[in-house]
């Protein structure tokens, strides 16, 4: 049974993930198109992480994860690569 559509619809109601990652001040620097692309990338990352079971809904993002996600975006990783990277880094940090 595929519940990703149901999850996606439910998750769309929460704007806290996107607003945590996008500072309001960015609107002064980036075009509306760039803001849309970033929001879409964040949505894709979030939904992939939920679908892969890496995070549970609802999800509260912490500051360290925000910085990691921003780094992945700047490095031009795909959302799929970023999900893997974020949670690989998180798992490795618990080893030490």
Short mmCIF file of C-alpha atoms in Angstrom, two decimals:
data_model
loop_
_atom_site.label_atom_id
_atom_site.label_comp_id
_atom_site.label_asym_id
_atom_site.label_seq_id
_atom_site.Cartn_x
_atom_site.Cartn_y
_atom_site.Cartn_z
CA UNK A 1 0.00 0.00 0.00
CA UNK A 2 1.49 3.32 -1.07
CA UNK A 3 0.89 6.03 1.51
CA UNK A 4 3.38 8.54 0.14
CA UNK A 5 0.61 10.60 -1.46
CA UNK A 6 -1.30 10.72 1.79
CA UNK A 7 1.82 11.65 3.68
CA UNK A 8 2.74 14.31 1.14
CA UNK A 9 -0.71 15.88 1.40
CA UNK A 10 -0.56 15.82 5.19
CA UNK A 11 3.00 17.17 5.30
CA UNK A 12 2.21 20.05 2.95
CA UNK A 13 0.12 21.64 5.69
CA UNK A 14 3.22 22.18 7.82
CA UNK A 15 5.37 25.11 6.70
CA UNK A 16 7.75 24.94 9.66
CA UNK A 17 10.36 22.90 7.77
CA UNK A 18 10.65 25.34 4.89
CA UNK A 19 10.47 28.39 7.09
CA UNK A 20 13.19 26.97 9.34
CA UNK A 21 15.50 26.64 6.38
CA UNK A 22 14.60 29.81 4.53
CA UNK A 23 15.23 33.06 6.31
CA UNK A 24 12.80 35.86 5.52
CA UNK A 25 15.79 38.07 4.70
CA UNK A 26 16.56 35.86 1.70
CA UNK A 27 13.60 37.42 -0.10
CA UNK A 28 15.70 40.59 -0.37
CA UNK A 29 18.58 38.72 -2.01
CA UNK A 30 16.99 35.98 -4.13
CA UNK A 31 14.44 36.16 -6.91
CA UNK A 32 10.99 34.66 -6.50
CA UNK A 33 12.00 31.88 -8.90
CA UNK A 34 15.10 31.04 -6.83
CA UNK A 35 13.01 31.00 -3.66
CA UNK A 36 10.53 28.64 -5.34
CA UNK A 37 13.35 26.31 -6.43
CA UNK A 38 14.78 26.21 -2.92
CA UNK A 39 11.38 25.54 -1.37
CA UNK A 40 10.76 22.73 -3.89
CA UNK A 41 14.18 21.20 -3.13
CA UNK A 42 13.44 21.32 0.63
CA UNK A 43 10.01 19.74 0.07
CA UNK A 44 11.56 16.98 -2.02
CA UNK A 45 14.23 16.36 0.64
CA UNK A 46 11.64 16.23 3.40
CA UNK A 47 9.26 13.88 1.58
CA UNK A 48 12.06 11.53 0.58
CA UNK A 49 13.31 11.39 4.17
CA UNK A 50 9.79 10.53 5.37
CA UNK A 51 9.26 7.92 2.64
CA UNK A 52 12.61 6.28 3.42
CA UNK A 53 11.75 6.11 7.11
CA UNK A 54 14.66 8.36 8.09
CA UNK A 55 12.34 10.78 9.90
CA UNK A 56 8.87 10.47 11.34
CA UNK A 57 6.00 12.84 10.81
CA UNK A 58 5.77 15.31 12.48
CA UNK A 59 9.43 16.28 12.33
CA UNK A 60 11.16 19.07 14.20
CA UNK A 61 14.34 20.15 12.48
CA UNK A 62 17.22 21.26 14.70
CA UNK A 63 19.84 23.90 13.94
CA UNK A 64 22.58 21.38 13.12
CA UNK A 65 20.34 19.67 10.57
CA UNK A 66 19.40 23.03 9.04
CA UNK A 67 23.09 23.79 8.48
CA UNK A 68 23.69 20.34 6.98
CA UNK A 69 20.72 20.66 4.61
CA UNK A 70 21.85 24.14 3.55
CA UNK A 71 25.33 22.79 2.86
CA UNK A 72 23.91 19.97 0.73
CA UNK A 73 21.88 22.46 -1.30
CA UNK A 74 24.90 24.72 -1.83
CA UNK A 75 26.95 21.71 -2.95
CA UNK A 76 24.25 21.07 -5.57
CA UNK A 77 23.36 17.65 -4.22
CA UNK A 78 20.07 16.22 -5.32
CA UNK A 79 17.47 15.85 -2.55
CA UNK A 80 18.08 12.08 -2.66
CA UNK A 81 21.83 12.54 -2.16
CA UNK A 82 21.18 15.04 0.61
CA UNK A 83 18.89 12.66 2.53
CA UNK A 84 21.57 9.97 2.40
CA UNK A 85 24.32 12.43 3.35
CA UNK A 86 22.39 14.01 6.26
CA UNK A 87 21.55 10.73 7.90
CA UNK A 88 24.89 9.12 7.17
CA UNK A 89 26.56 12.05 8.92
CA UNK A 90 24.12 11.82 11.83
CA UNK A 91 24.74 8.08 12.27
CA UNK A 92 28.51 8.47 12.08
CA UNK A 93 28.50 11.26 14.67
CA UNK A 94 26.93 8.86 17.19
CA UNK A 95 29.84 6.44 16.78
CA UNK A 96 32.29 8.76 18.56
#
